[in-house]
């Protein structure tokens, strides 16, 4: 039985100083890099996602025309080809086996909505490697991590969220997201406890 690691949206615009930076984002990037040093070989597939939004339109209403509501509409972020869309410099992507881009012209929260530059879907990648178990890390706990983990559960995978390798927009919504994931069947664990 193969395992996969999802590294969700560890990008400059989602870490400190970015357009939608979350507190603890840089620490998550560094923590994931340290985790990969000792655990990369545990995974048959390591998939990293990036928001990769169009710069010349509102991406299906995802970018706010006026004031964003921070629920469905957001300030411009992770525009394709910009520094904000690049991986946080603290994230070492050497062990990543597949990079997927999501939100190209439309709202996208789940890593499952991404595709590789060759057009492969996440489901295709997991099926090709016989993946049963998925560990999820990244940003933001209460949005894209939540959506990615819920999709993995829906696709029949056993999901574990490594709670010390995620960072959220707000404490209350992050706690609610983790509770929702646990209720949906995800295991909540700390990466640090595996060493």
Coordinates of N, CA and C in Angstrom, one line a residue:
X1 N 0.8 -1.2 0.0 CA 0.0 0.0 0.0 C 0.9 1.2 0.0
X2 N 0.6 2.1 -1.0 CA 1.5 3.3 -1.1 C 0.9 4.5 -0.4
X3 N 1.8 5.4 0.0 CA 1.4 6.6 0.7 C 1.7 7.8 -0.2
X4 N 0.9 8.9 0.0 CA 1.2 10.2 -0.7 C 1.3 11.3 0.3
X5 N 2.0 12.3 0.0 CA 2.1 13.5 0.8 C 1.5 14.7 0.0
X6 N 0.6 15.4 0.5 CA 0.1 16.6 -0.2 C 0.7 17.8 0.5
X7 N 1.4 18.6 -0.2 CA 1.9 19.9 0.3 C 1.1 21.0 -0.4
X8 N 0.2 21.6 0.4 CA -0.8 22.5 -0.1 C -0.4 24.0 0.0
X9 N -0.2 24.6 -1.2 CA -0.1 26.0 -1.3 C 0.9 26.7 -0.4
X10 N 2.1 26.2 -0.3 CA 3.1 26.9 0.6 C 3.8 27.9 -0.3
X11 N 3.1 29.0 -0.5 CA 3.5 30.1 -1.5 C 3.8 31.4 -0.8
X12 N 4.6 32.2 -1.5 CA 4.9 33.5 -0.9 C 3.7 34.4 -0.5
X13 N 2.6 34.3 -1.3 CA 1.5 35.2 -1.0 C 0.7 34.6 0.2
X14 N 1.0 33.4 0.6 CA 0.3 32.8 1.8 C 1.1 32.8 3.0
X15 N 2.4 33.2 2.9 CA 3.2 33.3 4.1 C 3.5 34.7 4.5
X16 N 4.1 34.9 5.6 CA 4.3 36.3 6.1 C 4.8 37.3 5.1
X17 N 4.1 38.4 5.0 CA 4.4 39.5 4.0 C 3.8 39.3 2.7
X18 N 3.0 38.2 2.5 CA 2.3 38.0 1.2 C 1.0 38.7 1.2
X19 N 0.3 38.7 0.0 CA -1.0 39.3 -0.2 C -2.0 38.7 0.8
X20 N -1.9 37.5 1.1 CA -2.9 36.8 2.1 C -2.0 36.0 3.1
X21 N -1.0 36.6 3.6 CA -0.1 35.9 4.5 C -0.7 35.5 5.8
X22 N -0.4 34.2 6.2 CA -1.0 33.7 7.4 C 0.2 33.6 8.5
X23 N -0.1 33.8 9.7 CA 0.9 33.8 10.8 C 1.3 32.3 10.9
X24 N 2.6 32.1 10.9 CA 3.2 30.8 11.0 C 3.5 30.1 9.6
X25 N 3.2 30.9 8.6 CA 3.4 30.3 7.2 C 4.9 29.9 6.9
X26 N 5.8 30.8 7.3 CA 7.2 30.6 7.0 C 7.7 29.4 7.9
X27 N 7.2 29.3 9.1 CA 7.5 28.1 10.0 C 7.0 26.8 9.4
X28 N 5.9 26.8 8.8 CA 5.3 25.6 8.2 C 6.2 25.2 7.0
X29 N 6.6 26.2 6.2 CA 7.5 25.9 5.1 C 8.8 25.2 5.5
X30 N 9.4 25.8 6.6 CA 10.6 25.2 7.1 C 10.4 23.9 7.8
X31 N 9.3 23.7 8.5 CA 8.9 22.5 9.1 C 8.7 21.3 8.1
X32 N 8.1 21.6 7.0 CA 7.9 20.6 5.9 C 9.2 20.2 5.4
X33 N 10.1 21.2 5.1 CA 11.4 20.9 4.6 C 12.2 19.9 5.5
X34 N 12.1 20.2 6.8 CA 12.8 19.4 7.8 C 12.2 18.0 7.9
X35 N 10.9 17.9 7.8 CA 10.1 16.6 7.8 C 10.6 15.8 6.6
X36 N 10.7 16.4 5.4 CA 11.1 15.7 4.2 C 12.5 15.1 4.3
X37 N 13.4 15.7 5.0 CA 14.7 15.2 5.1 C 14.7 13.8 5.7
X38 N 13.8 13.5 6.6 CA 13.8 12.2 7.2 C 12.6 11.3 6.8
X39 N 11.7 11.9 6.1 CA 10.5 11.1 5.8 C 10.1 11.1 4.3
X40 N 10.8 11.7 3.4 CA 10.5 11.7 2.0 C 10.4 10.3 1.4
X41 N 11.3 9.4 1.9 CA 11.3 8.0 1.4 C 10.0 7.2 1.8
X42 N 9.2 7.8 2.8 CA 8.0 7.1 3.2 C 6.9 7.2 2.1
X43 N 7.1 8.1 1.2 CA 6.0 8.4 0.2 C 6.3 8.0 -1.2
X44 N 5.3 7.3 -1.8 CA 5.5 6.9 -3.2 C 5.3 8.2 -4.1
X45 N 4.5 9.1 -3.6 CA 4.2 10.3 -4.4 C 4.2 11.5 -3.4
X46 N 4.8 12.6 -3.8 CA 4.8 13.8 -3.0 C 4.3 14.9 -4.0
X47 N 3.1 15.4 -3.8 CA 2.4 16.4 -4.7 C 2.4 17.7 -4.0
X48 N 2.9 18.7 -4.6 CA 2.8 20.1 -4.1 C 1.9 20.9 -5.1
X49 N 1.0 21.6 -4.4 CA 0.1 22.5 -5.2 C 0.4 23.9 -5.1
X50 N 0.0 24.7 -6.1 CA 0.1 26.1 -6.1 C -1.1 26.7 -6.7
X51 N -1.7 27.8 -6.0 CA -2.6 28.6 -6.7 C -1.9 29.3 -7.8
X52 N -2.5 29.4 -9.0 CA -1.8 29.9 -10.2 C -2.9 30.7 -11.0
X53 N -3.2 31.8 -10.4 CA -4.4 32.6 -11.0 C -4.0 33.5 -12.2
X54 N -5.0 33.7 -13.0 CA -4.8 34.6 -14.2 C -4.6 36.0 -13.7
X55 N -3.7 36.8 -14.3 CA -3.5 38.2 -14.0 C -4.4 39.1 -14.7
X56 N -5.1 38.7 -15.7 CA -5.9 39.6 -16.6 C -7.4 39.5 -16.4
X57 N -7.9 38.7 -15.4 CA -9.3 38.6 -15.1 C -9.5 38.3 -13.7
X58 N -10.8 38.3 -13.3 CA -11.1 38.1 -11.8 C -11.2 36.6 -11.4
X59 N -10.8 35.7 -12.3 CA -10.7 34.3 -12.0 C -12.1 33.8 -11.5
X60 N -13.1 34.1 -12.3 CA -14.4 33.6 -12.0 C -15.0 34.2 -10.7
X61 N -14.7 35.4 -10.5 CA -15.2 36.1 -9.3 C -14.3 35.9 -8.0
X62 N -13.2 35.1 -8.1 CA -12.4 34.8 -7.0 C -11.6 36.1 -6.5
X63 N -11.2 36.9 -7.4 CA -10.6 38.2 -7.1 C -11.7 39.3 -6.9
X64 N -11.7 39.9 -5.8 CA -12.7 40.9 -5.5 C -12.6 42.1 -6.5
X65 N -13.8 42.6 -7.0 CA -13.8 43.8 -7.8 C -13.6 45.0 -6.9
X66 N -14.2 45.0 -5.7 CA -14.1 46.1 -4.7 C -13.5 45.5 -3.4
X67 N -14.2 45.7 -2.3 CA -13.8 45.1 -1.1 C -14.0 43.6 -1.0
X68 N -12.9 42.8 -0.7 CA -13.1 41.4 -0.6 C -13.9 41.0 0.6
X69 N -14.7 39.9 0.6 CA -15.4 39.4 1.8 C -14.6 38.4 2.5
X70 N -13.5 38.0 2.0 CA -12.6 37.0 2.6 C -13.3 35.6 2.9
X71 N -14.4 35.4 2.1 CA -15.1 34.1 2.2 C -15.1 33.5 0.8
X72 N -15.6 34.3 -0.2 CA -15.7 33.9 -1.6 C -14.8 34.8 -2.5
X73 N -14.6 36.0 -2.0 CA -13.8 36.9 -2.8 C -12.6 37.4 -2.0
X74 N -11.5 37.6 -2.7 CA -10.2 37.8 -2.1 C -9.4 38.9 -2.8
X75 N -8.4 39.5 -2.2 CA -7.5 40.4 -2.9 C -6.7 39.5 -4.0
X76 N -6.2 40.2 -5.0 CA -5.4 39.5 -6.0 C -4.3 38.8 -5.3
X77 N -4.0 37.5 -5.6 CA -3.0 36.7 -5.0 C -2.5 35.6 -6.0
X78 N -1.3 35.2 -5.8 CA -0.8 34.0 -6.5 C -1.0 34.2 -8.0
X79 N -0.7 35.3 -8.6 CA -0.9 35.5 -10.0 C 0.2 34.8 -10.7
X80 N -0.2 34.0 -11.7 CA 0.8 33.2 -12.5 C 2.0 34.0 -12.9
X81 N 3.2 33.4 -12.6 CA 4.4 34.1 -13.0 C 5.0 35.2 -12.1
X82 N 4.2 35.5 -11.0 CA 4.7 36.5 -10.1 C 5.4 35.9 -8.9
X83 N 6.2 36.7 -8.2 CA 6.9 36.2 -7.0 C 5.9 35.7 -6.0
X84 N 4.7 36.3 -5.9 CA 3.8 35.8 -4.9 C 3.3 34.4 -5.1
X85 N 3.3 33.9 -6.4 CA 2.9 32.6 -6.7 C 4.0 31.5 -6.5
X86 N 5.2 32.0 -6.3 CA 6.3 31.0 -6.2 C 6.3 30.4 -4.8
X87 N 6.9 29.2 -4.7 CA 7.0 28.6 -3.4 C 7.7 29.4 -2.4
X88 N 7.3 29.4 -1.1 CA 8.1 30.1 -0.1 C 9.5 29.6 -0.1
X89 N 10.5 30.5 0.0 CA 11.9 30.1 0.0 C 12.3 29.1 1.0
X90 N 11.5 29.0 2.1 CA 11.8 28.0 3.2 C 11.4 26.6 2.8
X91 N 10.7 26.4 1.7 CA 10.2 25.1 1.3 C 11.2 24.5 0.3
X92 N 11.8 23.4 0.7 CA 12.7 22.7 -0.2 C 11.9 21.7 -1.0
X93 N 11.8 21.9 -2.3 CA 10.9 21.1 -3.1 C 11.7 20.0 -3.8
X94 N 12.9 19.7 -3.4 CA 13.7 18.7 -4.1 C 13.1 17.3 -4.1
X95 N 12.3 17.0 -3.0 CA 11.7 15.7 -2.9 C 10.3 15.6 -3.6
X96 N 9.8 16.7 -4.0 CA 8.5 16.7 -4.6 C 8.5 16.0 -6.0
X97 N 7.6 15.0 -6.1 CA 7.6 14.2 -7.3 C 6.7 14.9 -8.4
X98 N 5.6 15.6 -8.0 CA 4.7 16.2 -8.9 C 4.3 17.6 -8.4
X99 N 4.3 18.5 -9.3 CA 3.8 19.9 -9.0 C 2.5 20.1 -9.8
X100 N 1.5 20.6 -9.1 CA 0.2 20.9 -9.7 C -0.2 22.3 -9.5
X101 N -0.8 22.9 -10.5 CA -1.3 24.3 -10.5 C -2.8 24.3 -10.5
X102 N -3.4 25.1 -9.7 CA -4.9 25.2 -9.6 C -5.4 26.6 -9.7
X103 N -6.7 26.7 -10.0 CA -7.3 28.1 -10.0 C -6.9 28.9 -11.2
X104 N -6.6 28.2 -12.3 CA -6.3 29.0 -13.6 C -7.5 29.5 -14.2
X105 N -7.9 30.7 -13.8 CA -9.1 31.3 -14.4 C -10.4 31.1 -13.6
X106 N -10.3 30.3 -12.5 CA -11.5 30.0 -11.7 C -11.1 29.8 -10.2
X107 N -12.1 29.9 -9.3 CA -11.8 29.6 -7.9 C -11.4 28.2 -7.7
X108 N -10.4 27.9 -6.9 CA -10.0 26.6 -6.6 C -9.3 26.5 -5.2
X109 N -9.8 25.6 -4.4 CA -9.3 25.5 -3.1 C -8.6 24.2 -2.9
X110 N -9.1 23.1 -3.4 CA -8.6 21.8 -3.2 C -7.4 21.5 -4.2
X111 N -6.4 20.8 -3.6 CA -5.3 20.3 -4.4 C -5.8 19.4 -5.5
X112 N -6.9 18.8 -5.3 CA -7.5 17.9 -6.3 C -7.9 18.6 -7.6
X113 N -8.1 19.9 -7.5 CA -8.5 20.7 -8.6 C -7.3 21.1 -9.5
X114 N -6.1 20.8 -9.1 CA -4.9 21.1 -9.8 C -4.5 20.0 -10.8
X115 N -3.7 20.4 -11.8 CA -3.2 19.5 -12.8 C -1.7 19.8 -12.9
X116 N -1.0 18.8 -13.4 CA 0.4 19.0 -13.7 C 0.5 19.7 -15.0
X117 N 1.7 20.2 -15.3 CA 1.9 20.9 -16.6 C 1.6 19.9 -17.8
X118 N 1.7 18.6 -17.5 CA 1.4 17.6 -18.6 C -0.1 17.3 -18.6
X119 N -0.9 17.9 -17.7 CA -2.3 17.7 -17.8 C -2.8 16.5 -16.9
X120 N -1.9 15.9 -16.1 CA -2.4 14.8 -15.2 C -3.1 15.4 -14.0
X121 N -4.2 14.7 -13.7 CA -5.0 15.1 -12.5 C -4.4 14.4 -11.2
X122 N -4.7 14.9 -10.1 CA -4.2 14.3 -8.8 C -4.8 12.8 -8.7
X123 N -6.1 12.7 -9.0 CA -6.7 11.3 -8.9 C -5.9 10.3 -9.8
X124 N -5.5 10.7 -11.0 CA -4.8 9.9 -11.9 C -3.4 9.5 -11.3
X125 N -2.7 10.5 -10.7 CA -1.4 10.2 -10.1 C -1.5 9.3 -9.0
X126 N -2.5 9.4 -8.1 CA -2.7 8.5 -7.0 C -3.1 7.1 -7.4
X127 N -4.0 7.0 -8.4 CA -4.4 5.7 -8.9 C -3.2 5.0 -9.5
X128 N -2.4 5.7 -10.3 CA -1.2 5.1 -10.9 C -0.2 4.5 -10.0
X129 N -0.2 5.1 -8.8 CA 0.8 4.6 -7.8 C 0.2 3.8 -6.7
X130 N -1.1 3.5 -6.8 CA -1.8 2.7 -5.8 C -1.9 3.3 -4.5
X131 N -2.0 4.6 -4.4 CA -2.0 5.3 -3.1 C -3.3 5.0 -2.3
X132 N -3.2 4.6 -1.1 CA -4.3 4.4 -0.2 C -4.3 5.5 0.9
X133 N -3.1 5.8 1.4 CA -3.0 6.7 2.5 C -2.4 8.1 2.1
X134 N -3.0 9.1 2.6 CA -2.6 10.5 2.2 C -2.3 11.3 3.5
X135 N -1.1 11.9 3.6 CA -0.8 12.8 4.6 C -0.9 14.2 4.0
X136 N -1.5 15.2 4.8 CA -1.7 16.5 4.2 C -1.1 17.5 5.1
X137 N -0.3 18.5 4.5 CA 0.4 19.6 5.2 C 0.2 20.8 4.3
X138 N 0.4 22.0 4.9 CA 0.4 23.2 4.1 C -0.4 24.3 4.7
X139 N -0.9 25.2 3.7 CA -1.6 26.4 4.0 C -2.9 26.5 3.1
X140 N -3.9 27.0 3.6 CA -4.3 27.4 4.9 C -5.2 26.3 5.5
X141 N -5.0 26.0 6.8 CA -5.8 25.0 7.5 C -7.3 25.1 7.2
X142 N -7.8 26.3 7.3 CA -9.2 26.5 7.2 C -9.8 26.7 5.8
X143 N -8.9 26.6 4.8 CA -9.4 26.8 3.4 C -8.8 25.6 2.5
X144 N -7.7 25.8 2.0 CA -7.2 24.8 1.0 C -6.7 23.5 1.6
X145 N -6.2 23.5 2.8 CA -5.9 22.3 3.5 C -7.1 21.5 3.7
X146 N -8.1 22.2 4.3 CA -9.4 21.6 4.6 C -10.1 21.0 3.3
X147 N -10.1 21.8 2.2 CA -10.7 21.3 1.0 C -10.0 20.1 0.4
X148 N -8.7 20.1 0.5 CA -7.9 19.1 -0.1 C -8.1 17.8 0.7
X149 N -8.1 17.9 2.0 CA -8.3 16.7 2.8 C -9.7 16.1 2.7
X150 N -10.7 17.0 2.6 CA -12.0 16.5 2.4 C -12.2 15.8 1.1
X151 N -11.5 16.3 0.0 CA -11.6 15.7 -1.3 C -10.9 14.3 -1.3
X152 N -9.8 14.2 -0.6 CA -9.1 12.9 -0.5 C -9.9 11.9 0.2
X153 N -10.6 12.3 1.3 CA -11.5 11.4 2.0 C -12.7 10.9 1.0
X154 N -13.2 11.9 0.3 CA -14.3 11.6 -0.6 C -13.9 10.7 -1.7
X155 N -12.6 10.7 -2.1 CA -12.0 9.8 -3.1 C -11.6 8.5 -2.5
X156 N -11.9 8.2 -1.2 CA -11.7 6.9 -0.7 C -10.3 6.7 -0.1
X157 N -9.6 7.8 0.2 CA -8.2 7.6 0.8 C -8.3 7.7 2.3
X158 N -7.4 7.1 3.0 CA -7.3 7.3 4.4 C -6.4 8.5 4.6
X159 N -6.9 9.5 5.3 CA -6.2 10.9 5.4 C -5.8 11.1 6.8
X160 N -4.5 11.6 6.8 CA -4.0 12.1 8.1 C -3.5 13.5 7.9
X161 N -4.0 14.4 8.7 CA -3.5 15.8 8.7 C -2.4 16.0 9.7
X162 N -1.2 16.4 9.3 CA -0.1 16.7 10.3 C -0.3 18.1 10.8
X163 N -0.8 18.1 12.0 CA -1.3 19.4 12.6 C -0.2 20.4 12.9
X164 N 1.0 19.9 13.1 CA 2.1 20.8 13.4 C 2.8 21.3 12.1
X165 N 2.2 20.9 10.9 CA 2.8 21.4 9.6 C 1.7 22.0 8.8
X166 N 0.7 22.7 9.5 CA -0.3 23.5 8.8 C -0.4 24.8 9.5
X167 N -0.9 25.8 8.8 CA -1.1 27.2 9.4 C -2.4 27.7 8.8
X168 N -3.2 28.3 9.6 CA -4.5 28.8 9.2 C -4.7 30.3 9.2
X169 N -5.8 30.8 8.6 CA -6.1 32.2 8.5 C -6.4 32.7 9.9
X170 N -7.3 32.0 10.6 CA -7.7 32.4 11.9 C -7.8 31.2 12.8
X171 N -7.5 31.4 14.1 CA -7.6 30.2 15.1 C -8.9 29.5 15.1
X172 N -10.0 30.3 15.2 CA -11.3 29.6 15.4 C -11.7 28.8 14.2
X173 N -11.5 29.4 13.0 CA -11.9 28.7 11.8 C -11.0 27.5 11.5
X174 N -9.7 27.6 11.9 CA -8.8 26.5 11.8 C -9.2 25.3 12.7
X175 N -9.5 25.7 13.9 CA -10.0 24.6 14.9 C -11.3 24.0 14.3
X176 N -12.2 24.8 13.8 CA -13.4 24.2 13.3 C -13.1 23.3 12.1
X177 N -12.2 23.7 11.2 CA -11.8 22.9 10.1 C -11.2 21.5 10.5
X178 N -10.3 21.6 11.5 CA -9.8 20.3 12.0 C -10.8 19.4 12.6
X179 N -11.8 20.0 13.3 CA -12.8 19.2 13.9 C -13.7 18.6 12.8
X180 N -14.0 19.4 11.8 CA -14.8 18.9 10.7 C -14.1 17.7 10.0
X181 N -12.8 17.9 9.8 CA -12.0 16.8 9.1 C -12.0 15.5 10.0
X182 N -11.8 15.7 11.3 CA -11.8 14.5 12.2 C -13.2 13.8 12.1
X183 N -14.2 14.6 12.1 CA -15.6 14.0 12.0 C -15.8 13.3 10.7
X184 N -15.1 13.8 9.6 CA -15.3 13.2 8.3 C -14.4 11.9 8.2
X185 N -13.5 11.7 9.2 CA -12.7 10.4 9.2 C -11.2 10.6 9.1
X186 N -10.8 11.9 9.0 CA -9.4 12.1 9.0 C -8.7 11.9 10.3
X187 N -7.5 11.4 10.3 CA -6.7 11.3 11.5 C -5.9 12.6 11.7
X188 N -5.9 13.1 12.9 CA -5.1 14.3 13.2 C -3.9 13.8 14.0
X189 N -2.7 14.2 13.5 CA -1.5 13.7 14.2 C -0.4 14.8 14.0
X190 N 0.6 14.6 14.9 CA 1.7 15.6 14.8 C 2.9 14.9 14.1
X191 N 3.5 15.6 13.1 CA 4.7 15.0 12.4 C 5.8 14.8 13.4
X192 N 5.9 15.7 14.4 CA 7.0 15.6 15.3 C 7.0 14.3 16.1
X193 N 5.8 13.7 16.3 CA 5.7 12.5 17.1 C 6.2 11.3 16.3
X194 N 6.5 11.5 15.1 CA 6.9 10.3 14.3 C 8.4 10.1 14.3
X195 N 9.1 11.1 14.8 CA 10.6 11.0 14.8 C 11.1 10.2 16.0

